[in-house]
mmCIF file of C-alpha atoms in Angstrom:
data_model
loop_
_atom_site.group_PDB
_atom_site.id
_atom_site.type_symbol
_atom_site.label_atom_id
_atom_site.label_comp_id
_atom_site.label_asym_id
_atom_site.label_seq_id
_atom_site.Cartn_x
_atom_site.Cartn_y
_atom_site.Cartn_z
ATOM 1 C CA MET A 7 -57.378 -29.428 -53.296
ATOM 2 C CA ARG A 8 -56.826 -27.461 -50.169
ATOM 3 C CA ARG A 9 -55.090 -28.105 -46.896
ATOM 4 C CA LEU A 10 -57.574 -27.529 -44.099
ATOM 5 C CA ALA A 11 -56.019 -25.709 -41.171
ATOM 6 C CA GLY A 12 -56.330 -27.685 -37.967
ATOM 7 C CA SER A 13 -58.082 -30.503 -39.803
ATOM 8 C CA VAL A 14 -56.994 -33.218 -42.201
ATOM 9 C CA LEU A 15 -55.467 -33.368 -45.636
ATOM 10 C CA LEU A 16 -58.180 -34.341 -48.066
ATOM 11 C CA VAL A 17 -57.257 -36.982 -50.601
ATOM 12 C CA PRO A 18 -56.001 -34.911 -53.552
ATOM 13 C CA LEU A 19 -58.496 -36.077 -56.093
ATOM 14 C CA VAL A 20 -62.184 -35.448 -56.673
ATOM 15 C CA ALA A 21 -63.158 -38.992 -57.574
ATOM 16 C CA VAL A 22 -61.633 -42.374 -57.986
ATOM 17 C CA LEU A 23 -62.504 -45.021 -60.678
ATOM 18 C CA ALA A 24 -65.037 -47.225 -58.844
ATOM 19 C CA ALA A 25 -66.346 -44.198 -56.977
ATOM 20 C CA CYS A 26 -68.698 -42.180 -58.780
ATOM 21 C CA GLY A 27 -68.274 -38.871 -59.871
ATOM 22 C CA GLY A 28 -69.575 -35.583 -58.343
ATOM 23 C CA ALA A 29 -71.324 -32.773 -59.992
ATOM 24 C CA SER A 30 -69.990 -31.882 -63.384
ATOM 25 C CA ARG A 31 -67.070 -29.538 -63.445
ATOM 26 C CA ALA A 32 -65.117 -27.936 -66.252
ATOM 27 C CA GLY A 33 -63.737 -30.699 -68.451
ATOM 28 C CA GLY A 34 -60.972 -33.102 -67.764
ATOM 29 C CA SER A 35 -57.432 -32.094 -67.220
ATOM 30 C CA ALA A 36 -54.839 -33.971 -69.188
ATOM 31 C CA GLY A 37 -51.664 -33.530 -67.278
ATOM 32 C CA GLY A 38 -49.035 -35.839 -65.858
ATOM 33 C CA ALA A 39 -50.430 -39.339 -66.241
ATOM 34 C CA GLY A 40 -53.070 -37.951 -68.566
ATOM 35 C CA ASP A 41 -50.416 -37.383 -71.227
ATOM 36 C CA ASP A 42 -49.229 -41.004 -71.161
ATOM 37 C CA VAL A 43 -49.433 -43.195 -74.216
ATOM 38 C CA ASP A 44 -49.000 -46.957 -73.953
ATOM 39 C CA GLY A 45 -48.652 -49.631 -76.612
ATOM 40 C CA LYS A 46 -47.849 -49.335 -80.278
ATOM 41 C CA GLY A 47 -49.611 -49.614 -83.591
ATOM 42 C CA SER A 48 -51.620 -47.475 -85.962
ATOM 43 C CA LEU A 49 -54.826 -47.560 -83.884
ATOM 44 C CA THR A 50 -55.246 -45.283 -80.853
ATOM 45 C CA LEU A 51 -57.867 -45.894 -78.190
ATOM 46 C CA ASN A 52 -58.577 -42.692 -76.268
ATOM 47 C CA VAL A 53 -59.298 -43.655 -72.670
ATOM 48 C CA GLY A 54 -60.778 -41.398 -69.999
ATOM 49 C CA ASP A 55 -59.526 -42.040 -66.501
ATOM 50 C CA GLN A 56 -59.567 -40.653 -62.981
ATOM 51 C CA LYS A 57 -56.586 -40.259 -60.663
ATOM 52 C CA GLY A 58 -55.476 -43.626 -59.339
ATOM 53 C CA GLY A 59 -57.923 -45.360 -61.686
ATOM 54 C CA SER A 60 -57.717 -47.656 -64.671
ATOM 55 C CA GLU A 61 -54.223 -46.695 -65.815
ATOM 56 C CA ALA A 62 -52.762 -47.214 -62.346
ATOM 57 C CA ILE A 63 -54.491 -50.587 -61.912
ATOM 58 C CA LEU A 64 -53.503 -51.864 -65.339
ATOM 59 C CA ARG A 65 -49.898 -50.737 -64.911
ATOM 60 C CA ALA A 66 -49.590 -52.240 -61.432
ATOM 61 C CA ALA A 67 -51.036 -55.551 -62.676
ATOM 62 C CA GLY A 68 -48.714 -55.666 -65.706
ATOM 63 C CA GLU A 69 -51.668 -55.494 -68.083
ATOM 64 C CA LEU A 70 -50.275 -52.680 -70.246
ATOM 65 C CA LYS A 71 -47.676 -54.989 -71.730
ATOM 66 C CA GLY A 72 -48.105 -56.449 -75.208
ATOM 67 C CA LEU A 73 -50.618 -53.907 -76.483
ATOM 68 C CA THR A 74 -51.037 -54.077 -80.270
ATOM 69 C CA TYR A 75 -52.767 -50.692 -80.264
ATOM 70 C CA ARG A 76 -52.009 -47.419 -78.522
ATOM 71 C CA ILE A 77 -53.846 -46.173 -75.436
ATOM 72 C CA LYS A 78 -53.836 -42.420 -74.931
ATOM 73 C CA TRP A 79 -54.896 -41.515 -71.416
ATOM 74 C CA SER A 80 -56.820 -38.389 -70.386
ATOM 75 C CA THR A 81 -57.401 -37.724 -66.697
ATOM 76 C CA PHE A 82 -60.679 -36.242 -65.422
ATOM 77 C CA THR A 83 -61.730 -34.986 -62.017
ATOM 78 C CA SER A 84 -64.884 -37.113 -61.907
ATOM 79 C CA GLY A 85 -67.405 -39.127 -63.891
ATOM 80 C CA PRO A 86 -69.676 -36.401 -65.315
ATOM 81 C CA PRO A 87 -66.959 -34.451 -67.207
ATOM 82 C CA LEU A 88 -65.492 -37.738 -68.396
ATOM 83 C CA LEU A 89 -68.851 -38.636 -69.923
ATOM 84 C CA GLU A 90 -69.079 -35.184 -71.456
ATOM 85 C CA ALA A 91 -65.855 -36.039 -73.300
ATOM 86 C CA VAL A 92 -67.304 -39.401 -74.381
ATOM 87 C CA ASN A 93 -70.370 -37.603 -75.707
ATOM 88 C CA ALA A 94 -68.144 -35.165 -77.608
ATOM 89 C CA GLY A 95 -66.130 -37.994 -79.154
ATOM 90 C CA ALA A 96 -62.911 -36.892 -77.457
ATOM 91 C CA VAL A 97 -62.799 -40.102 -75.414
ATOM 92 C CA ASP A 98 -63.601 -43.594 -76.714
ATOM 93 C CA ILE A 99 -64.141 -45.272 -73.329
ATOM 94 C CA GLY A 100 -63.860 -44.492 -69.633
ATOM 95 C CA GLY A 101 -64.796 -45.777 -66.204
ATOM 96 C CA VAL A 102 -67.459 -44.229 -63.944
ATOM 97 C CA GLY A 103 -69.805 -45.188 -61.126
ATOM 98 C CA ASN A 104 -73.472 -46.098 -61.228
ATOM 99 C CA THR A 105 -74.992 -42.600 -61.346
ATOM 100 C CA PRO A 106 -73.105 -40.415 -63.894
ATOM 101 C CA PRO A 107 -74.460 -42.518 -66.817
ATOM 102 C CA VAL A 108 -77.995 -41.793 -65.595
ATOM 103 C CA PHE A 109 -77.439 -38.044 -65.709
ATOM 104 C CA ALA A 110 -75.619 -38.260 -69.056
ATOM 105 C CA ALA A 111 -78.350 -40.391 -70.611
ATOM 106 C CA ALA A 112 -81.040 -38.076 -69.259
ATOM 107 C CA ALA A 113 -79.295 -35.273 -71.148
ATOM 108 C CA LYS A 114 -79.422 -37.447 -74.303
ATOM 109 C CA SER A 115 -75.653 -37.839 -74.448
ATOM 110 C CA LYS A 116 -74.152 -40.205 -77.009
ATOM 111 C CA ILE A 117 -72.953 -42.954 -74.674
ATOM 112 C CA LYS A 118 -73.130 -46.737 -74.380
ATOM 113 C CA VAL A 119 -72.451 -48.711 -71.209
ATOM 114 C CA VAL A 120 -70.286 -51.661 -72.316
ATOM 115 C CA ALA A 121 -68.942 -53.326 -69.154
ATOM 116 C CA GLY A 122 -69.875 -53.561 -65.505
ATOM 117 C CA ALA A 123 -68.447 -54.505 -62.135
ATOM 118 C CA HIS A 124 -70.186 -55.315 -58.859
ATOM 119 C CA SER A 125 -68.498 -54.216 -55.611
ATOM 120 C CA ARG A 126 -69.422 -54.215 -51.963
ATOM 121 C CA ALA A 127 -71.093 -50.950 -51.014
ATOM 122 C CA GLU A 128 -69.784 -50.548 -47.475
ATOM 123 C CA GLY A 129 -67.587 -47.685 -48.672
ATOM 124 C CA ASP A 130 -70.706 -45.768 -49.718
ATOM 125 C CA ALA A 131 -71.737 -44.322 -46.409
ATOM 126 C CA LEU A 132 -73.666 -41.754 -44.436
ATOM 127 C CA LEU A 133 -71.214 -40.360 -41.908
ATOM 128 C CA VAL A 134 -71.769 -38.398 -38.722
ATOM 129 C CA ARG A 135 -69.257 -37.121 -36.194
ATOM 130 C CA LYS A 136 -68.376 -39.448 -33.339
ATOM 131 C CA GLY A 137 -70.067 -37.202 -30.804
ATOM 132 C CA SER A 138 -73.285 -36.887 -32.785
ATOM 133 C CA PRO A 139 -76.494 -38.001 -31.031
ATOM 134 C CA LEU A 140 -77.759 -39.457 -34.340
ATOM 135 C CA THR A 141 -77.972 -43.260 -34.360
ATOM 136 C CA ARG A 142 -80.583 -43.943 -37.060
ATOM 137 C CA THR A 143 -81.224 -42.542 -40.539
ATOM 138 C CA ALA A 144 -84.788 -41.642 -39.541
ATOM 139 C CA GLN A 145 -83.319 -39.097 -37.108
ATOM 140 C CA LEU A 146 -82.015 -37.049 -40.054
ATOM 141 C CA ARG A 147 -85.366 -35.289 -40.399
ATOM 142 C CA GLY A 148 -84.693 -31.552 -40.321
ATOM 143 C CA LYS A 149 -80.916 -32.079 -40.460
ATOM 144 C CA ALA A 150 -78.341 -30.701 -42.928
ATOM 145 C CA ILE A 151 -76.516 -33.230 -45.102
ATOM 146 C CA ALA A 152 -73.553 -32.661 -47.397
ATOM 147 C CA VAL A 153 -73.521 -34.562 -50.698
ATOM 148 C CA ALA A 154 -72.036 -34.156 -54.168
ATOM 149 C CA GLN A 155 -74.884 -33.481 -56.584
ATOM 150 C CA GLY A 156 -75.323 -36.115 -59.291
ATOM 151 C CA SER A 157 -72.946 -38.556 -57.636
ATOM 152 C CA SER A 158 -73.580 -42.108 -56.502
ATOM 153 C CA ALA A 159 -73.554 -40.699 -52.975
ATOM 154 C CA HIS A 160 -76.510 -38.558 -54.038
ATOM 155 C CA TYR A 161 -78.452 -41.665 -55.032
ATOM 156 C CA GLN A 162 -77.328 -43.519 -51.926
ATOM 157 C CA LEU A 163 -78.722 -40.667 -49.843
ATOM 158 C CA LEU A 164 -82.058 -40.732 -51.691
ATOM 159 C CA ALA A 165 -82.287 -44.485 -51.125
ATOM 160 C CA GLN A 166 -81.349 -44.226 -47.435
ATOM 161 C CA LEU A 167 -83.926 -41.514 -46.840
ATOM 162 C CA ARG A 168 -86.649 -43.451 -48.604
ATOM 163 C CA LYS A 169 -85.807 -46.586 -46.618
ATOM 164 C CA ALA A 170 -86.217 -44.538 -43.437
ATOM 165 C CA GLY A 171 -89.557 -43.123 -44.583
ATOM 166 C CA LEU A 172 -88.110 -39.714 -45.434
ATOM 167 C CA SER A 173 -87.753 -37.675 -48.600
ATOM 168 C CA PRO A 174 -85.233 -34.979 -49.645
ATOM 169 C CA LYS A 175 -87.821 -32.404 -48.584
ATOM 170 C CA ASP A 176 -87.478 -33.622 -44.998
ATOM 171 C CA VAL A 177 -83.791 -32.639 -44.844
ATOM 172 C CA THR A 178 -81.561 -29.787 -46.005
ATOM 173 C CA LEU A 179 -79.220 -30.892 -48.787
ATOM 174 C CA ASN A 180 -75.939 -29.008 -49.073
ATOM 175 C CA TYR A 181 -74.538 -29.795 -52.523
ATOM 176 C CA LEU A 182 -70.793 -29.825 -51.913
ATOM 177 C CA GLN A 183 -67.812 -31.480 -53.567
ATOM 178 C CA PRO A 184 -65.629 -33.559 -51.190
ATOM 179 C CA ALA A 185 -63.160 -30.769 -50.298
ATOM 180 C CA ASP A 186 -65.909 -28.387 -49.215
ATOM 181 C CA ALA A 187 -67.989 -31.180 -47.707
ATOM 182 C CA LEU A 188 -65.102 -32.230 -45.489
ATOM 183 C CA ALA A 189 -64.680 -28.670 -44.273
ATOM 184 C CA ALA A 190 -68.395 -28.363 -43.525
ATOM 185 C CA PHE A 191 -68.441 -31.755 -41.806
ATOM 186 C CA THR A 192 -65.417 -31.219 -39.572
ATOM 187 C CA ARG A 193 -66.570 -27.724 -38.576
ATOM 188 C CA GLY A 194 -70.063 -28.881 -37.669
ATOM 189 C CA LYS A 195 -71.770 -26.942 -40.462
ATOM 190 C CA VAL A 196 -73.651 -30.085 -41.517
ATOM 191 C CA ASP A 197 -75.032 -32.931 -39.462
ATOM 192 C CA ALA A 198 -74.118 -35.737 -41.855
ATOM 193 C CA TRP A 199 -72.100 -36.414 -44.993
ATOM 194 C CA ALA A 200 -73.018 -38.825 -47.805
ATOM 195 C CA ILE A 201 -69.750 -39.928 -49.401
ATOM 196 C CA TRP A 202 -67.828 -42.774 -51.048
ATOM 197 C CA ASP A 203 -64.479 -44.485 -50.643
ATOM 198 C CA PRO A 204 -61.651 -43.601 -50.270
ATOM 199 C CA TYR A 205 -63.104 -40.513 -48.562
ATOM 200 C CA THR A 206 -65.132 -42.755 -46.253
ATOM 201 C CA SER A 207 -61.995 -44.557 -45.118
ATOM 202 C CA GLN A 208 -60.104 -41.299 -44.658
ATOM 203 C CA ALA A 209 -62.893 -39.608 -42.696
ATOM 204 C CA LEU A 210 -63.127 -42.603 -40.376
ATOM 205 C CA ASP A 211 -59.366 -42.611 -39.922
ATOM 206 C CA GLN A 212 -58.668 -38.891 -39.652
ATOM 207 C CA ALA A 213 -61.799 -36.745 -39.365
ATOM 208 C CA GLY A 214 -63.500 -38.097 -36.265
ATOM 209 C CA ALA A 215 -66.303 -39.701 -38.262
ATOM 210 C CA ARG A 216 -68.453 -42.735 -37.624
ATOM 211 C CA VAL A 217 -70.840 -44.600 -39.905
ATOM 212 C CA LEU A 218 -74.556 -43.925 -39.538
ATOM 213 C CA ALA A 219 -75.486 -46.219 -42.450
ATOM 214 C CA THR A 220 -73.763 -47.871 -45.393
ATOM 215 C CA GLY A 221 -74.964 -48.525 -48.912
ATOM 216 C CA GLN A 222 -74.681 -52.276 -48.493
ATOM 217 C CA GLY A 223 -78.076 -53.709 -49.417
ATOM 218 C CA VAL A 224 -79.342 -50.234 -50.332
ATOM 219 C CA VAL A 225 -77.446 -49.368 -53.541
ATOM 220 C CA ASN A 226 -76.496 -51.679 -56.376
ATOM 221 C CA GLY A 227 -72.701 -51.475 -56.034
ATOM 222 C CA LEU A 228 -72.278 -51.272 -59.809
ATOM 223 C CA SER A 229 -69.669 -49.333 -61.762
ATOM 224 C CA PHE A 230 -69.274 -49.152 -65.515
ATOM 225 C CA GLN A 231 -67.085 -48.704 -68.539
ATOM 226 C CA VAL A 232 -68.866 -46.323 -70.899
ATOM 227 C CA ALA A 233 -67.972 -45.989 -74.577
ATOM 228 C CA ALA A 234 -68.730 -43.675 -77.465
ATOM 229 C CA PRO A 235 -71.107 -45.198 -80.037
ATOM 230 C CA ALA A 236 -68.819 -43.986 -82.838
ATOM 231 C CA ALA A 237 -65.933 -46.012 -81.405
ATOM 232 C CA LEU A 238 -68.128 -49.108 -81.124
ATOM 233 C CA GLY A 239 -69.172 -48.632 -84.747
ATOM 234 C CA ASP A 240 -65.550 -48.900 -85.869
ATOM 235 C CA ALA A 241 -64.617 -52.602 -86.108
ATOM 236 C CA LYS A 242 -60.973 -52.058 -85.174
ATOM 237 C CA LYS A 243 -61.771 -49.792 -82.245
ATOM 238 C CA ALA A 244 -64.469 -52.187 -81.045
ATOM 239 C CA ALA A 245 -61.857 -54.968 -81.034
ATOM 240 C CA ALA A 246 -59.549 -52.727 -79.002
ATOM 241 C CA VAL A 247 -62.394 -52.006 -76.564
ATOM 242 C CA GLN A 248 -62.924 -55.760 -76.186
ATOM 243 C CA ASP A 249 -59.250 -56.278 -75.403
ATOM 244 C CA TYR A 250 -59.179 -53.301 -73.040
ATOM 245 C CA VAL A 251 -62.112 -54.458 -70.900
ATOM 246 C CA GLU A 252 -60.631 -57.965 -70.719
ATOM 247 C CA ARG A 253 -57.371 -56.501 -69.441
ATOM 248 C CA LEU A 254 -59.331 -54.566 -66.825
ATOM 249 C CA ARG A 255 -60.999 -57.789 -65.707
ATOM 250 C CA ARG A 256 -57.640 -59.514 -65.231
ATOM 251 C CA ALA A 257 -56.254 -56.448 -63.454
ATOM 252 C CA GLN A 258 -59.169 -56.476 -61.006
ATOM 253 C CA ASP A 259 -58.379 -60.107 -60.214
ATOM 254 C CA TRP A 260 -54.818 -59.010 -59.471
ATOM 255 C CA VAL A 261 -56.043 -56.236 -57.149
ATOM 256 C CA TYR A 262 -58.104 -58.697 -55.118
ATOM 257 C CA ALA A 263 -55.182 -61.097 -54.820
ATOM 258 C CA HIS A 264 -52.671 -58.352 -53.934
ATOM 259 C CA PRO A 265 -54.479 -55.793 -51.718
ATOM 260 C CA ASP A 266 -51.330 -54.564 -49.968
ATOM 261 C CA ALA A 267 -49.410 -54.096 -53.216
ATOM 262 C CA TRP A 268 -52.304 -52.221 -54.799
ATOM 263 C CA ALA A 269 -52.844 -50.077 -51.693
ATOM 264 C CA GLN A 270 -49.198 -49.035 -51.877
ATOM 265 C CA VAL A 271 -49.579 -48.024 -55.537
ATOM 266 C CA TRP A 272 -52.937 -46.316 -54.938
ATOM 267 C CA ALA A 273 -51.542 -44.344 -52.006
ATOM 268 C CA ARG A 274 -48.603 -43.190 -54.105
ATOM 269 C CA GLU A 275 -50.893 -42.188 -56.994
ATOM 270 C CA THR A 276 -53.360 -40.214 -54.879
ATOM 271 C CA GLY A 277 -51.340 -39.013 -51.885
ATOM 272 C CA MET A 278 -53.574 -40.674 -49.296
ATOM 273 C CA PRO A 279 -51.984 -42.560 -46.376
ATOM 274 C CA GLN A 280 -51.345 -46.206 -47.186
ATOM 275 C CA ARG A 281 -53.441 -47.427 -44.247
ATOM 276 C CA VAL A 282 -56.397 -45.446 -45.610
ATOM 277 C CA ALA A 283 -55.836 -46.864 -49.087
ATOM 278 C CA LEU A 284 -55.725 -50.406 -47.724
ATOM 279 C CA ALA A 285 -58.936 -49.882 -45.747
ATOM 280 C CA ALA A 286 -60.654 -48.607 -48.911
ATOM 281 C CA VAL A 287 -59.330 -51.564 -50.914
ATOM 282 C CA LYS A 288 -60.705 -54.050 -48.413
ATOM 283 C CA ARG A 289 -63.968 -52.194 -47.857
ATOM 284 C CA THR A 290 -64.789 -51.535 -51.522
ATOM 285 C CA ARG A 291 -62.144 -51.294 -54.239
ATOM 286 C CA GLY A 292 -60.715 -54.814 -54.103
ATOM 287 C CA THR A 293 -64.090 -56.535 -53.828
ATOM 288 C CA ALA A 294 -65.218 -55.857 -57.403
ATOM 289 C CA VAL A 295 -66.318 -58.730 -59.630
ATOM 290 C CA GLN A 296 -66.685 -58.149 -63.360
ATOM 291 C CA VAL A 297 -70.291 -58.954 -64.293
ATOM 292 C CA ALA A 298 -72.584 -59.094 -67.298
ATOM 293 C CA LEU A 299 -74.755 -56.196 -68.367
ATOM 294 C CA ASP A 300 -77.904 -58.288 -68.069
ATOM 295 C CA LYS A 301 -81.578 -57.483 -67.532
ATOM 296 C CA ALA A 302 -81.086 -57.304 -63.779
ATOM 297 C CA ALA A 303 -78.316 -54.700 -64.137
ATOM 298 C CA VAL A 304 -80.479 -52.607 -66.457
ATOM 299 C CA ALA A 305 -83.446 -52.903 -64.074
ATOM 300 C CA SER A 306 -81.254 -51.850 -61.161
ATOM 301 C CA GLU A 307 -80.071 -48.748 -63.015
ATOM 302 C CA GLN A 308 -83.649 -48.048 -64.104
ATOM 303 C CA ARG A 309 -84.560 -47.728 -60.421
ATOM 304 C CA ILE A 310 -81.925 -44.998 -60.119
ATOM 305 C CA VAL A 311 -83.415 -43.259 -63.166
ATOM 306 C CA ASP A 312 -86.880 -43.459 -61.643
ATOM 307 C CA ALA A 313 -85.695 -42.163 -58.262
ATOM 308 C CA PHE A 314 -84.050 -39.064 -59.707
ATOM 309 C CA ALA A 315 -86.933 -38.437 -62.116
ATOM 310 C CA ARG A 316 -89.448 -38.729 -59.276
ATOM 311 C CA GLU A 317 -87.597 -36.012 -57.356
ATOM 312 C CA GLY A 318 -87.258 -33.810 -60.442
ATOM 313 C CA LEU A 319 -83.456 -34.063 -60.319
ATOM 314 C CA ILE A 320 -83.098 -35.124 -63.967
ATOM 315 C CA PRO A 321 -85.011 -33.488 -66.824
ATOM 316 C CA ARG A 322 -86.767 -36.637 -68.011
ATOM 317 C CA SER A 323 -87.362 -40.310 -67.443
ATOM 318 C CA PHE A 324 -86.096 -42.766 -70.057
ATOM 319 C CA ASP A 325 -85.313 -46.426 -70.740
ATOM 320 C CA PHE A 326 -81.792 -47.042 -69.417
ATOM 321 C CA GLY A 327 -81.527 -50.181 -71.553
ATOM 322 C CA GLU A 328 -81.310 -47.998 -74.659
ATOM 323 C CA PHE A 329 -77.906 -46.844 -73.446
ATOM 324 C CA VAL A 330 -76.460 -50.330 -72.884
ATOM 325 C CA ASP A 331 -74.448 -52.409 -75.384
ATOM 326 C CA PRO A 332 -74.104 -55.982 -74.033
ATOM 327 C CA ARG A 333 -71.838 -57.313 -76.806
ATOM 328 C CA PHE A 334 -68.897 -57.760 -74.398
ATOM 329 C CA ASN A 335 -70.804 -59.908 -71.879
ATOM 330 C CA ARG A 336 -69.115 -63.081 -73.105
ATOM 331 C CA GLY A 337 -68.455 -65.553 -70.311
ATOM 332 C CA LEU A 338 -69.264 -63.123 -67.498
ATOM 333 C CA PRO A 339 -71.382 -64.064 -64.467
ATOM 334 C CA PRO A 340 -74.769 -62.413 -63.766
ATOM 335 C CA SER A 341 -74.760 -58.861 -62.440
ATOM 336 C CA GLY A 342 -76.121 -60.060 -59.116
ATOM 337 C CA THR A 343 -73.041 -62.206 -58.466
ATOM 338 C CA ALA A 344 -71.836 -61.505 -54.942
ATOM 339 C CA PRO A 345 -68.769 -59.278 -54.702
ATOM 340 C CA ARG A 346 -65.601 -60.619 -53.150
ATOM 341 C CA SER A 347 -64.835 -60.027 -49.488
ATOM 342 C CA TYR A 348 -61.783 -59.783 -47.286
ATOM 343 C CA GLY A 349 -63.872 -60.322 -44.168
ATOM 344 C CA LYS A 350 -63.841 -57.414 -41.712
ATOM 345 C CA ALA A 351 -62.325 -54.500 -43.633
ATOM 346 C CA HIS A 352 -61.187 -52.364 -40.687
#
């Protein structure tokens, strides 16, 4: 990541766990935390992660203690390359947002969604500069918008445009990853930026941004753990996957109960200011509730499939339910269960 002269320091990561991936880039980089191995035993569960993601949450919550199997961590820049590794069998399970599985499934990747979480979507936002004359999404007609292709922000933008009676053809889409999008946004090269937390929180805090619209009530707020079918077909690995997702559920409870402690850890892991991390925790990250992969969740993802297929942005339409394995739903509430809230996040 670059330092932008006269601007702000972009969070030094391309995506975070509950945020959703940008366009696919060259595979994951296993370095630093990515080389960590936790636990002991003869079985190794290969887990794909993103900076400041599952490993950091589990470690902060004390949920990496008492493992009877080994977890080998590999760190990826975003969801799409992580799912490429799942498809290749190099990773057994990893966390991504609501859109990377759609693109992976459309490409007929070997993946199975095995766990879900429902968060508030206020961190998924359309941003404009504070001095912008734009006050409504409908005013974006003819405007240039920065967005990471294939990300949840991409779907959020499609949904926002459709809600306003617009289509992608009515605007100019600049497909940019967050570093380049920030540069374009702060220099006035684009009129708006579709982005996710923690970038939303940082842009509001440091880049002179304001919210034009949020994803709340527009996008589904879901994120997923996605596993390799081969791992699920191995009884011992499937048992490890079950234990792993249960530990993630307990860790998420810890995050909600300890927002300041988690913000401190998250800031240290990613390099973002602690106040920005805390705003992102309260706006999005800490609000997640672990939910069942039920018919409503599948239907919600199917709408994302249909939206991208309608615009010709994925090569085919398909039944998203074929890529879901609900065996780990035990005892979980419905996918429509309301996320947690801290009240006013900022």
